[in-house]
Each structure stands twice: as structure tokens, then as C-alpha cells.
Amino acid sequence: MNIVAQEVSLGTGTLKVMVKDSIDIQGMKTIAGCKALQDQAAATSNAKVIDLIVAADCTITAKTNLHELAFGITGINKNFGTPINSKYPELIPGGSSSGSAAAIAAGLADFSLGTDTGGSIRMPAACCGVFGLKPSYGRVSRVGVKPEQSSLDCVGPFAASVAMIETAMQIIDPSYQKIDALQAAPKLAFLKVDADPMIWDCIQHYFNQANLQLDEVAVNSFEDAFAAGMQIINFENWQAYAELTKTGKVSPDVNNRLLKSAETTFTQVQQAEKIRVKFKQEIDALLENYDALVLPTLPQIPPKVSDAEHTVAFLNLTALVRPFNLSGHPAISIPLEMETGFPVGLQMIAKQDADALLCAIADYVVNAAQ
């Protein structure tokens, strides 16, 4: 199924866990789906999240495949194989954490870990019909995760239920304290964004089933935040991977994106940082009045694998997820499905470091809609 990049047997617990192959495991090479990294030395120590998983009631069984260098959104990897989206086989698994999402959809693990720099957990979660959480920025340790430096990237879990997402968070974030039950119905608002009307109709129908009425709100800098997030990820990934473009071993799709990233200037990054501050303030202001904001994870139905050869042509698929990497707010994707059988992701956003509240709200909404 092209999900597994490397088989692992680490830990002796009952929970089966798979982790994205951009996360170090001692004695193994962290290849990140890239032939240019096959000749590097094995990791000399575990990433911090790996130590936490092994110390819990878990067994790590595999490292999962991904979009090369975690720098792509389709999940297609011609070097090591594209993970099959078992629930929707014709559609892309989503990237970059394609294998980690596909593993949950295929029932191969209790939870898996991915990374999310511009939607790379939430997008594949939506494509594969599973739950995926991008924690608050800085909440979960990135020590031992590629790229080494990032002002956007977060390590987070995939699972088949909110309950297992919370179990995973309690393991990888020792400060996480689960909220057993909300004392009252959460106050929610739809965040007005541009998405296919069929996507919005599916989400609205879901909340109608849950008997929840939502206000509608907007932020002025949403599109600017998307562009700013692109500038920063391009700048930071060029710093991390520029040398690999000289090897001739990076696939043309990713190599061309990296070379294009070299054109991003420090002045553009400075302007992006100003937008980061403005956008975060706008979202924070809304979250003073609402417990969570609601919007689609993806603006359209995921494309077919056969139509998604070039990442750049589909970067608009990250239009609704990337802004929250810029702001650092926690974001969860909940799997929905249209009557026509296509996957839809319901995304919810909460205050910075209110990850447990966000999961409690997600659980409340899922149960109310059943």
C-alpha cells in the first residue's frame, strides 16, 4: 500500500503507533521520502516525541511515507510510492503526511504522527477521512524532527476518533489535560471563507443534525495570511534544504519548488511577519467571543491521483489550513462525507494552547450530530 517507509519494532505497549519518516528514531535513517537523504548517517538519538511514545503503553511499528521532504500537498511520491487512500482510492491521500493519515484509514495503527507546516496533518486527514490535529505551535516538541528549524511546523496525531486523538496528545504532550465534558454547549461561529458551495452545504447539514446554530464572522487578513505563510515556508525550507538541490536526487517537482523558494527575500519575510501579527490578533479577537471557529479544511473535493502530478497547480488546496500555521492556533479536522460519497473535512480553531478545549468541542459536536 506504499504506506510504510521503514518497519520498526520499538516499545512493548498495546497501542500500535506509526510515525512520519521526518521524525528521528535512533539507529534508523530519516529519509523524509527523498533519495538525497538515503546516504546520510542513521539518527544517533530518538526525537523527543519518540521517547514519550515508547515510555507510554505503545509500540511503534513503522515509519510512514510522505510527500518528499514534507514539501508538497498531494502526498504523491514517485521515489518510494504514493500511499493508497483506502477509503477513497482514486483520490490523493493528501500531503505531506500522506502515509500517517492513510495508515489510520487502513486500520494499521491506533494513532500515527505527522507534521503540519502548511496543513500537512489536516489536509491528509480530510482526504483520507480520519481525524487530524495540528496542536498549538510549540506545544509538542520538535526536537529530532526535520527540518530542524521552523516557525510554522507542528507535530501532531491522526486517529479514527477524537478520544484517540486525546490519548495521543496526553502521550506526546505531558502538559495536556483532557476535559472530560463541557459544562454547556460551545459557542461557535462559521468563519466566512471561499469554498465550494457543496462543501459548505455538507458542513451546514452536519450542524443542522447537531441542532447547533452558528453565527458567521470574517477576518480581513485571511488571504494575506495564506500568502504570508507561503513566503515563510519557502524561505525556511530553502535554508534547510538548499544543498540537496545540488545532488540531482530530489524529484523535479520538489526540486523546482525549492529553487523557486530561493527567490524569497528577507524583506518579503519581514512583511510576512507583520501579517502574522495582524492575523493572529484578528483571530484572537474573534475567539474572545466564541469558543471555536468553524470552516472547511479543504476548499474543494480532493483531486484524483491521476490529475495531481504537479504540486504547484494544487497549492490552493491549502488556502484554508495554511493561515493557522502562521497564527499558531490549534486546529482539528473532523471527517465528514457528502451524500455523493466524497470526503469533506470540518476544521475547527480554538485559542492558543486551548488544545484540550478544542478536542472537547470536537467531541461534543461529533456526538451531537450522531
mmCIF file of C-alpha atoms in Angstrom:
data_model
loop_
_atom_site.group_PDB
_atom_site.id
_atom_site.type_symbol
_atom_site.label_atom_id
_atom_site.label_comp_id
_atom_site.label_asym_id
_atom_site.label_seq_id
_atom_site.Cartn_x
_atom_site.Cartn_y
_atom_site.Cartn_z
ATOM 1 C CA MET A 1 0.000 0.000 0.000
ATOM 2 C CA ASN A 2 3.130 2.212 -0.017
ATOM 3 C CA ILE A 3 2.230 3.470 3.460
ATOM 4 C CA VAL A 4 5.231 2.076 5.306
ATOM 5 C CA ALA A 5 8.622 3.637 4.634
ATOM 6 C CA GLN A 6 10.512 1.535 7.190
ATOM 7 C CA GLU A 7 9.328 -1.215 9.529
ATOM 8 C CA VAL A 8 10.056 -0.649 13.220
ATOM 9 C CA SER A 9 9.693 -2.613 16.437
ATOM 10 C CA LEU A 10 10.119 -0.193 19.312
ATOM 11 C CA GLY A 11 8.319 -0.414 22.639
ATOM 12 C CA THR A 12 6.231 -3.151 24.208
ATOM 13 C CA GLY A 13 2.836 -1.488 24.703
ATOM 14 C CA THR A 14 -0.626 -2.372 23.435
ATOM 15 C CA LEU A 15 -1.215 0.745 21.317
ATOM 16 C CA LYS A 16 0.178 0.464 17.790
ATOM 17 C CA VAL A 17 1.764 3.680 16.549
ATOM 18 C CA MET A 18 3.277 4.754 13.237
ATOM 19 C CA VAL A 19 5.329 7.927 12.768
ATOM 20 C CA LYS A 20 6.154 10.072 9.762
ATOM 21 C CA ASP A 21 9.621 9.459 8.351
ATOM 22 C CA SER A 22 10.689 13.014 9.075
ATOM 23 C CA ILE A 23 10.929 12.137 12.775
ATOM 24 C CA ASP A 24 14.158 10.593 14.121
ATOM 25 C CA ILE A 25 14.311 7.097 15.551
ATOM 26 C CA GLN A 26 17.706 6.089 16.928
ATOM 27 C CA GLY A 27 19.638 3.760 14.646
ATOM 28 C CA MET A 28 17.452 4.490 11.619
ATOM 29 C CA LYS A 29 17.918 6.893 8.745
ATOM 30 C CA THR A 30 15.377 9.722 8.497
ATOM 31 C CA ILE A 31 14.860 9.764 4.745
ATOM 32 C CA ALA A 32 11.795 12.062 4.528
ATOM 33 C CA GLY A 33 10.778 10.473 1.240
ATOM 34 C CA CYS A 34 13.886 11.783 -0.525
ATOM 35 C CA LYS A 35 16.637 9.808 -2.297
ATOM 36 C CA ALA A 36 19.092 12.610 -1.481
ATOM 37 C CA LEU A 37 18.895 11.625 2.208
ATOM 38 C CA GLN A 38 19.433 7.879 1.729
ATOM 39 C CA ASP A 39 23.217 8.184 2.117
ATOM 40 C CA GLN A 40 23.128 10.096 5.413
ATOM 41 C CA ALA A 41 24.019 8.535 8.760
ATOM 42 C CA ALA A 42 21.382 6.970 10.982
ATOM 43 C CA ALA A 43 19.917 9.087 13.767
ATOM 44 C CA THR A 44 22.013 8.921 16.938
ATOM 45 C CA SER A 45 19.055 9.534 19.241
ATOM 46 C CA ASN A 46 15.280 9.482 19.270
ATOM 47 C CA ALA A 47 13.174 12.548 18.695
ATOM 48 C CA LYS A 48 11.676 13.644 21.999
ATOM 49 C CA VAL A 49 8.181 12.545 20.939
ATOM 50 C CA ILE A 50 9.525 9.053 20.206
ATOM 51 C CA ASP A 51 10.881 8.743 23.750
ATOM 52 C CA LEU A 52 7.494 9.823 25.112
ATOM 53 C CA ILE A 53 5.661 7.265 22.974
ATOM 54 C CA VAL A 54 7.992 4.427 23.961
ATOM 55 C CA ALA A 55 7.625 5.363 27.642
ATOM 56 C CA ALA A 56 3.839 5.034 27.317
ATOM 57 C CA ASP A 57 1.753 1.936 26.583
ATOM 58 C CA CYS A 58 2.787 1.932 22.905
ATOM 59 C CA THR A 59 4.687 0.006 20.271
ATOM 60 C CA ILE A 60 5.991 1.876 17.238
ATOM 61 C CA THR A 61 5.573 -0.461 14.271
ATOM 62 C CA ALA A 62 6.609 1.661 11.285
ATOM 63 C CA LYS A 63 7.822 4.935 9.863
ATOM 64 C CA THR A 64 5.388 6.180 7.233
ATOM 65 C CA ASN A 65 5.928 7.512 3.735
ATOM 66 C CA LEU A 66 5.343 11.170 2.874
ATOM 67 C CA HIS A 67 5.470 13.784 0.175
ATOM 68 C CA GLU A 68 9.178 14.298 -0.435
ATOM 69 C CA LEU A 69 10.883 16.495 2.188
ATOM 70 C CA ALA A 70 7.408 17.238 3.575
ATOM 71 C CA PHE A 71 7.262 19.917 0.879
ATOM 72 C CA GLY A 72 4.107 19.097 -1.022
ATOM 73 C CA ILE A 73 0.390 18.746 -0.531
ATOM 74 C CA THR A 74 -0.718 15.863 -2.768
ATOM 75 C CA GLY A 75 1.142 13.058 -0.988
ATOM 76 C CA ILE A 76 2.385 11.733 -4.308
ATOM 77 C CA ASN A 77 5.894 10.269 -4.037
ATOM 78 C CA LYS A 78 7.320 8.633 -7.162
ATOM 79 C CA ASN A 79 10.558 7.647 -5.419
ATOM 80 C CA PHE A 80 9.062 5.477 -2.695
ATOM 81 C CA GLY A 81 5.444 5.113 -3.766
ATOM 82 C CA THR A 82 2.267 7.057 -3.064
ATOM 83 C CA PRO A 83 0.283 5.780 -0.051
ATOM 84 C CA ILE A 84 -3.100 4.450 -1.117
ATOM 85 C CA ASN A 85 -6.095 6.335 0.232
ATOM 86 C CA SER A 86 -8.015 3.211 1.246
ATOM 87 C CA LYS A 87 -11.381 4.904 1.803
ATOM 88 C CA TYR A 88 -11.191 6.907 -1.431
ATOM 89 C CA PRO A 89 -8.688 5.001 -3.623
ATOM 90 C CA GLU A 90 -8.883 7.260 -6.671
ATOM 91 C CA LEU A 91 -8.226 10.409 -4.658
ATOM 92 C CA ILE A 92 -4.918 11.774 -3.403
ATOM 93 C CA PRO A 93 -4.029 10.824 0.185
ATOM 94 C CA GLY A 94 -3.007 14.438 0.785
ATOM 95 C CA GLY A 95 0.339 15.701 1.943
ATOM 96 C CA SER A 96 2.691 15.924 3.247
ATOM 97 C CA SER A 97 1.833 13.400 5.988
ATOM 98 C CA SER A 98 0.196 11.045 3.493
ATOM 99 C CA GLY A 99 1.333 7.730 4.946
ATOM 100 C CA SER A 100 0.388 8.633 8.505
ATOM 101 C CA ALA A 101 -3.183 9.513 7.501
ATOM 102 C CA ALA A 102 -3.501 6.519 5.182
ATOM 103 C CA ALA A 103 -2.301 4.206 7.969
ATOM 104 C CA ILE A 104 -5.219 5.238 10.174
ATOM 105 C CA ALA A 105 -7.723 4.974 7.333
ATOM 106 C CA ALA A 106 -6.454 1.435 6.656
ATOM 107 C CA GLY A 107 -6.652 0.459 10.330
ATOM 108 C CA LEU A 108 -2.914 -0.211 10.610
ATOM 109 C CA ALA A 109 -2.352 1.815 13.789
ATOM 110 C CA ASP A 110 -4.224 3.153 16.793
ATOM 111 C CA PHE A 111 -2.700 6.557 16.184
ATOM 112 C CA SER A 112 0.017 7.972 13.999
ATOM 113 C CA LEU A 113 2.149 11.090 13.996
ATOM 114 C CA GLY A 114 2.515 13.625 11.230
ATOM 115 C CA THR A 115 3.863 17.136 10.934
ATOM 116 C CA ASP A 116 1.968 20.223 9.820
ATOM 117 C CA THR A 117 3.783 23.255 8.377
ATOM 118 C CA GLY A 118 1.080 24.375 5.968
ATOM 119 C CA GLY A 119 -1.773 21.950 6.523
ATOM 120 C CA SER A 120 0.180 18.688 6.298
ATOM 121 C CA ILE A 121 -1.838 16.954 9.036
ATOM 122 C CA ARG A 122 -5.259 18.459 8.434
ATOM 123 C CA MET A 123 -5.216 18.109 4.660
ATOM 124 C CA PRO A 124 -4.440 14.362 4.512
ATOM 125 C CA ALA A 125 -6.872 13.819 7.386
ATOM 126 C CA ALA A 126 -9.612 15.382 5.254
ATOM 127 C CA CYS A 127 -8.567 13.431 2.149
ATOM 128 C CA CYS A 128 -8.411 10.069 3.934
ATOM 129 C CA GLY A 129 -11.496 10.501 6.126
ATOM 130 C CA VAL A 130 -9.798 10.491 9.549
ATOM 131 C CA PHE A 131 -9.269 12.898 12.442
ATOM 132 C CA GLY A 132 -6.112 15.033 12.489
ATOM 133 C CA LEU A 133 -4.926 17.630 14.996
ATOM 134 C CA LYS A 134 -2.393 20.391 14.491
ATOM 135 C CA PRO A 135 -1.554 21.404 18.058
ATOM 136 C CA SER A 136 -0.736 24.957 19.106
ATOM 137 C CA TYR A 137 2.657 25.972 17.775
ATOM 138 C CA GLY A 138 5.392 24.991 20.227
ATOM 139 C CA ARG A 139 3.142 22.750 22.279
ATOM 140 C CA VAL A 140 4.674 19.445 21.146
ATOM 141 C CA SER A 141 8.452 19.112 20.969
ATOM 142 C CA ARG A 142 10.069 19.267 17.517
ATOM 143 C CA VAL A 143 13.485 18.133 18.780
ATOM 144 C CA GLY A 144 14.618 15.461 16.325
ATOM 145 C CA VAL A 145 12.186 16.467 13.573
ATOM 146 C CA LYS A 146 13.051 17.626 10.052
ATOM 147 C CA PRO A 147 13.516 20.417 9.181
ATOM 148 C CA GLU A 148 15.393 21.320 12.351
ATOM 149 C CA GLN A 149 14.201 24.939 12.399
ATOM 150 C CA SER A 150 10.665 26.088 11.599
ATOM 151 C CA SER A 151 8.438 28.879 12.848
ATOM 152 C CA LEU A 152 5.366 27.125 11.407
ATOM 153 C CA ASP A 153 5.714 23.372 11.839
ATOM 154 C CA CYS A 154 3.925 21.283 14.484
ATOM 155 C CA VAL A 155 3.985 17.578 15.346
ATOM 156 C CA GLY A 156 0.514 16.155 15.835
ATOM 157 C CA PRO A 157 -1.633 12.995 15.776
ATOM 158 C CA PHE A 158 -4.020 11.232 13.405
ATOM 159 C CA ALA A 159 -6.640 8.823 14.720
ATOM 160 C CA ALA A 160 -10.030 7.316 13.957
ATOM 161 C CA SER A 161 -11.726 9.131 16.864
ATOM 162 C CA VAL A 162 -11.422 12.251 18.983
ATOM 163 C CA ALA A 163 -10.853 10.028 22.023
ATOM 164 C CA MET A 164 -7.734 8.507 20.458
ATOM 165 C CA ILE A 165 -6.512 11.952 19.362
ATOM 166 C CA GLU A 166 -6.717 12.943 23.030
ATOM 167 C CA THR A 167 -4.909 9.786 24.137
ATOM 168 C CA ALA A 168 -2.131 10.574 21.674
ATOM 169 C CA MET A 169 -1.881 14.153 22.918
ATOM 170 C CA GLN A 170 -1.627 13.009 26.532
ATOM 171 C CA ILE A 171 1.347 10.883 25.461
ATOM 172 C CA ILE A 172 3.246 13.354 23.265
ATOM 173 C CA ASP A 173 2.426 16.441 25.349
ATOM 174 C CA PRO A 174 2.796 15.761 29.091
ATOM 175 C CA SER A 175 1.115 19.093 29.873
ATOM 176 C CA TYR A 176 -2.106 18.087 28.088
ATOM 177 C CA GLN A 177 -5.038 17.692 30.478
ATOM 178 C CA LYS A 178 -8.159 16.182 28.964
ATOM 179 C CA ILE A 179 -11.501 17.897 29.571
ATOM 180 C CA ASP A 180 -13.971 15.121 30.357
ATOM 181 C CA ALA A 181 -17.128 17.007 29.419
ATOM 182 C CA LEU A 182 -18.179 20.534 28.543
ATOM 183 C CA GLN A 183 -20.415 22.248 31.055
ATOM 184 C CA ALA A 184 -22.512 23.856 28.311
ATOM 185 C CA ALA A 185 -22.916 23.836 24.555
ATOM 186 C CA PRO A 186 -19.932 25.590 22.952
ATOM 187 C CA LYS A 187 -20.391 28.951 21.294
ATOM 188 C CA LEU A 188 -19.270 28.516 17.699
ATOM 189 C CA ALA A 189 -19.069 30.675 14.593
ATOM 190 C CA PHE A 190 -18.615 29.930 10.915
ATOM 191 C CA LEU A 191 -15.551 31.729 9.581
ATOM 192 C CA LYS A 192 -16.540 33.122 6.205
ATOM 193 C CA VAL A 193 -14.111 31.784 3.590
ATOM 194 C CA ASP A 194 -14.260 30.903 -0.090
ATOM 195 C CA ALA A 195 -15.050 27.213 -0.629
ATOM 196 C CA ASP A 196 -17.122 25.088 -2.978
ATOM 197 C CA PRO A 197 -20.839 25.519 -2.071
ATOM 198 C CA MET A 198 -21.166 21.716 -1.867
ATOM 199 C CA ILE A 199 -18.516 21.693 0.855
ATOM 200 C CA TRP A 200 -20.317 24.370 2.841
ATOM 201 C CA ASP A 201 -23.673 22.597 2.331
ATOM 202 C CA CYS A 202 -22.220 19.392 3.797
ATOM 203 C CA ILE A 203 -20.900 21.241 6.838
ATOM 204 C CA GLN A 204 -24.122 23.195 7.353
ATOM 205 C CA HIS A 205 -26.136 19.970 7.157
ATOM 206 C CA TYR A 206 -23.873 18.422 9.789
ATOM 207 C CA PHE A 207 -24.514 21.250 12.245
ATOM 208 C CA ASN A 208 -28.223 21.138 11.494
ATOM 209 C CA GLN A 209 -28.149 17.467 12.509
ATOM 210 C CA ALA A 210 -26.439 18.508 15.726
ATOM 211 C CA ASN A 211 -29.081 21.210 16.348
ATOM 212 C CA LEU A 212 -26.346 23.826 16.639
ATOM 213 C CA GLN A 213 -26.874 27.318 15.266
ATOM 214 C CA LEU A 214 -23.746 29.255 14.384
ATOM 215 C CA ASP A 215 -23.058 32.921 13.779
ATOM 216 C CA GLU A 216 -20.987 33.965 10.769
ATOM 217 C CA VAL A 217 -17.816 36.031 11.149
ATOM 218 C CA ALA A 218 -14.945 37.133 8.924
ATOM 219 C CA VAL A 219 -11.353 38.315 9.139
ATOM 220 C CA ASN A 220 -9.898 40.891 6.767
ATOM 221 C CA SER A 221 -6.401 39.438 6.527
ATOM 222 C CA PHE A 222 -7.224 35.778 5.776
ATOM 223 C CA GLU A 223 -5.926 35.737 2.196
ATOM 224 C CA ASP A 224 -2.915 37.826 3.199
ATOM 225 C CA ALA A 225 -2.149 35.247 5.903
ATOM 226 C CA PHE A 226 -2.138 32.456 3.313
ATOM 227 C CA ALA A 227 0.359 34.354 1.152
ATOM 228 C CA ALA A 228 2.497 35.220 4.174
ATOM 229 C CA GLY A 229 2.588 31.571 5.239
ATOM 230 C CA MET A 230 3.816 30.656 1.759
ATOM 231 C CA GLN A 231 6.604 33.217 1.940
ATOM 232 C CA ILE A 232 7.826 31.958 5.308
ATOM 233 C CA ILE A 233 7.708 28.246 4.479
ATOM 234 C CA ASN A 234 9.554 28.906 1.223
ATOM 235 C CA PHE A 235 12.247 30.934 2.969
ATOM 236 C CA GLU A 236 12.731 28.438 5.805
ATOM 237 C CA ASN A 237 12.729 25.354 3.571
ATOM 238 C CA TRP A 238 15.354 26.913 1.318
ATOM 239 C CA GLN A 239 17.552 27.456 4.383
ATOM 240 C CA ALA A 240 17.031 23.802 5.350
ATOM 241 C CA TYR A 241 17.335 22.046 2.016
ATOM 242 C CA ALA A 242 19.234 24.267 -0.438
ATOM 243 C CA GLU A 243 22.212 21.890 -0.511
ATOM 244 C CA LEU A 244 20.018 18.981 -1.587
ATOM 245 C CA THR A 245 19.160 20.734 -4.858
ATOM 246 C CA LYS A 246 22.788 20.195 -5.915
ATOM 247 C CA THR A 247 22.613 16.415 -5.573
ATOM 248 C CA GLY A 248 20.424 15.663 -8.562
ATOM 249 C CA LYS A 249 18.479 13.269 -6.326
ATOM 250 C CA VAL A 250 15.482 15.449 -5.463
ATOM 251 C CA SER A 251 12.444 14.813 -7.663
ATOM 252 C CA PRO A 252 11.776 17.552 -10.265
ATOM 253 C CA ASP A 253 8.516 18.660 -8.631
ATOM 254 C CA VAL A 254 10.070 19.344 -5.225
ATOM 255 C CA ASN A 255 13.423 20.490 -6.608
ATOM 256 C CA ASN A 256 11.731 23.149 -8.734
ATOM 257 C CA ARG A 257 9.734 24.352 -5.732
ATOM 258 C CA LEU A 258 12.914 24.625 -3.692
ATOM 259 C CA LEU A 259 14.726 26.544 -6.411
ATOM 260 C CA LYS A 260 11.752 28.889 -6.720
ATOM 261 C CA SER A 261 11.841 29.332 -2.934
ATOM 262 C CA ALA A 262 15.355 30.732 -3.231
ATOM 263 C CA GLU A 263 13.797 33.851 -4.735
ATOM 264 C CA THR A 264 12.021 34.702 -1.467
ATOM 265 C CA THR A 265 13.710 37.749 0.048
ATOM 266 C CA PHE A 266 14.260 38.663 3.679
ATOM 267 C CA THR A 267 12.193 41.803 3.050
ATOM 268 C CA GLN A 268 9.259 39.628 1.994
ATOM 269 C CA VAL A 269 9.673 37.562 5.140
ATOM 270 C CA GLN A 270 9.684 40.703 7.292
ATOM 271 C CA GLN A 271 6.423 41.796 5.676
ATOM 272 C CA ALA A 272 5.001 38.312 6.230
ATOM 273 C CA GLU A 273 5.865 38.563 9.923
ATOM 274 C CA LYS A 274 3.836 41.776 10.157
ATOM 275 C CA ILE A 275 0.881 39.979 8.599
ATOM 276 C CA ARG A 276 1.400 37.144 11.088
ATOM 277 C CA VAL A 277 0.920 39.569 13.975
ATOM 278 C CA LYS A 278 -2.153 41.192 12.396
ATOM 279 C CA PHE A 279 -3.850 37.912 11.510
ATOM 280 C CA LYS A 280 -3.224 36.411 14.936
ATOM 281 C CA GLN A 281 -4.723 39.487 16.580
ATOM 282 C CA GLU A 282 -7.838 39.230 14.396
ATOM 283 C CA ILE A 283 -8.344 35.548 15.220
ATOM 284 C CA ASP A 284 -7.662 36.151 18.914
ATOM 285 C CA ALA A 285 -10.287 38.908 18.946
ATOM 286 C CA LEU A 286 -12.911 36.565 17.494
ATOM 287 C CA LEU A 287 -12.015 33.856 19.988
ATOM 288 C CA GLU A 288 -12.752 36.229 22.847
ATOM 289 C CA ASN A 289 -16.404 35.908 21.804
ATOM 290 C CA TYR A 290 -16.501 32.301 20.584
ATOM 291 C CA ASP A 291 -15.136 29.008 21.885
ATOM 292 C CA ALA A 292 -14.128 27.908 18.394
ATOM 293 C CA LEU A 293 -14.286 28.972 14.764
ATOM 294 C CA VAL A 294 -15.597 26.584 12.117
ATOM 295 C CA LEU A 295 -14.636 26.381 8.439
ATOM 296 C CA PRO A 296 -13.851 23.705 5.841
ATOM 297 C CA THR A 297 -10.478 22.000 5.926
ATOM 298 C CA LEU A 298 -10.258 21.987 2.130
ATOM 299 C CA PRO A 299 -11.988 24.411 -0.264
ATOM 300 C CA GLN A 300 -12.919 21.641 -2.713
ATOM 301 C CA ILE A 301 -13.111 17.880 -3.169
ATOM 302 C CA PRO A 302 -9.600 16.352 -3.236
ATOM 303 C CA PRO A 303 -8.386 15.682 -6.788
ATOM 304 C CA LYS A 304 -7.724 12.251 -8.241
ATOM 305 C CA VAL A 305 -4.151 10.954 -8.077
ATOM 306 C CA SER A 306 -4.164 10.783 -11.868
ATOM 307 C CA ASP A 307 -4.853 14.525 -12.089
ATOM 308 C CA ALA A 308 -2.451 15.725 -9.380
ATOM 309 C CA GLU A 309 1.042 15.289 -10.794
ATOM 310 C CA HIS A 310 2.265 18.812 -10.059
ATOM 311 C CA THR A 311 2.072 20.228 -6.536
ATOM 312 C CA VAL A 312 2.151 23.879 -7.589
ATOM 313 C CA ALA A 313 -1.099 23.544 -9.540
ATOM 314 C CA PHE A 314 -2.915 22.489 -6.366
ATOM 315 C CA LEU A 315 -1.431 24.803 -3.731
ATOM 316 C CA ASN A 316 -4.841 26.481 -3.459
ATOM 317 C CA LEU A 317 -5.958 23.344 -1.610
ATOM 318 C CA THR A 318 -4.087 24.702 1.422
ATOM 319 C CA ALA A 319 -5.906 28.047 1.313
ATOM 320 C CA LEU A 320 -7.964 27.310 4.443
ATOM 321 C CA VAL A 321 -5.355 25.499 6.543
ATOM 322 C CA ARG A 322 -2.090 27.397 5.987
ATOM 323 C CA PRO A 323 -3.187 30.641 7.745
ATOM 324 C CA PHE A 324 -3.393 28.832 11.094
ATOM 325 C CA ASN A 325 0.210 27.677 10.828
ATOM 326 C CA LEU A 326 1.042 31.352 10.569
ATOM 327 C CA SER A 327 -1.017 32.270 13.644
ATOM 328 C CA GLY A 328 -0.100 29.170 15.660
ATOM 329 C CA HIS A 329 -3.657 28.370 16.813
ATOM 330 C CA PRO A 330 -4.623 24.719 17.379
ATOM 331 C CA ALA A 331 -6.731 23.267 14.565
ATOM 332 C CA ILE A 332 -8.523 19.941 14.187
ATOM 333 C CA SER A 333 -10.001 18.314 11.087
ATOM 334 C CA ILE A 334 -13.123 16.176 11.542
ATOM 335 C CA PRO A 335 -14.085 13.752 8.741
ATOM 336 C CA LEU A 336 -17.442 14.255 7.035
ATOM 337 C CA GLU A 337 -18.794 12.812 3.801
ATOM 338 C CA MET A 338 -21.110 14.139 1.109
ATOM 339 C CA GLU A 339 -24.166 12.148 0.064
ATOM 340 C CA THR A 340 -22.286 11.575 -3.189
ATOM 341 C CA GLY A 341 -19.550 9.775 -1.246
ATOM 342 C CA PHE A 342 -16.758 12.354 -1.413
ATOM 343 C CA PRO A 343 -14.743 13.310 1.679
ATOM 344 C CA VAL A 344 -15.151 16.679 3.398
ATOM 345 C CA GLY A 345 -13.057 17.983 6.258
ATOM 346 C CA LEU A 346 -14.623 20.110 9.000
ATOM 347 C CA GLN A 347 -11.943 22.317 10.547
ATOM 348 C CA MET A 348 -12.234 23.942 13.964
ATOM 349 C CA ILE A 349 -9.914 26.521 15.540
ATOM 350 C CA ALA A 350 -9.535 27.470 19.223
ATOM 351 C CA LYS A 351 -7.408 29.819 21.305
ATOM 352 C CA GLN A 352 -3.662 29.343 21.512
ATOM 353 C CA ASP A 353 -2.882 26.480 23.929
ATOM 354 C CA ALA A 354 -6.588 25.620 24.267
ATOM 355 C CA ASP A 355 -5.904 22.270 22.592
ATOM 356 C CA ALA A 356 -7.827 20.274 25.193
ATOM 357 C CA LEU A 357 -10.826 22.583 24.862
ATOM 358 C CA LEU A 358 -10.706 22.218 21.083
ATOM 359 C CA CYS A 359 -10.775 18.429 21.370
ATOM 360 C CA ALA A 360 -13.630 18.586 23.879
ATOM 361 C CA ILE A 361 -15.600 20.793 21.486
ATOM 362 C CA ALA A 362 -14.870 18.427 18.600
ATOM 363 C CA ASP A 363 -16.096 15.500 20.689
ATOM 364 C CA TYR A 364 -19.250 17.417 21.642
ATOM 365 C CA VAL A 365 -20.045 18.273 18.020
ATOM 366 C CA VAL A 366 -19.406 14.737 16.765
ATOM 367 C CA ASN A 367 -21.662 13.242 19.426
ATOM 368 C CA ALA A 368 -24.385 15.851 18.877
ATOM 369 C CA ALA A 369 -24.505 15.111 15.147
ATOM 370 C CA GLN A 370 -24.949 11.346 15.608
#
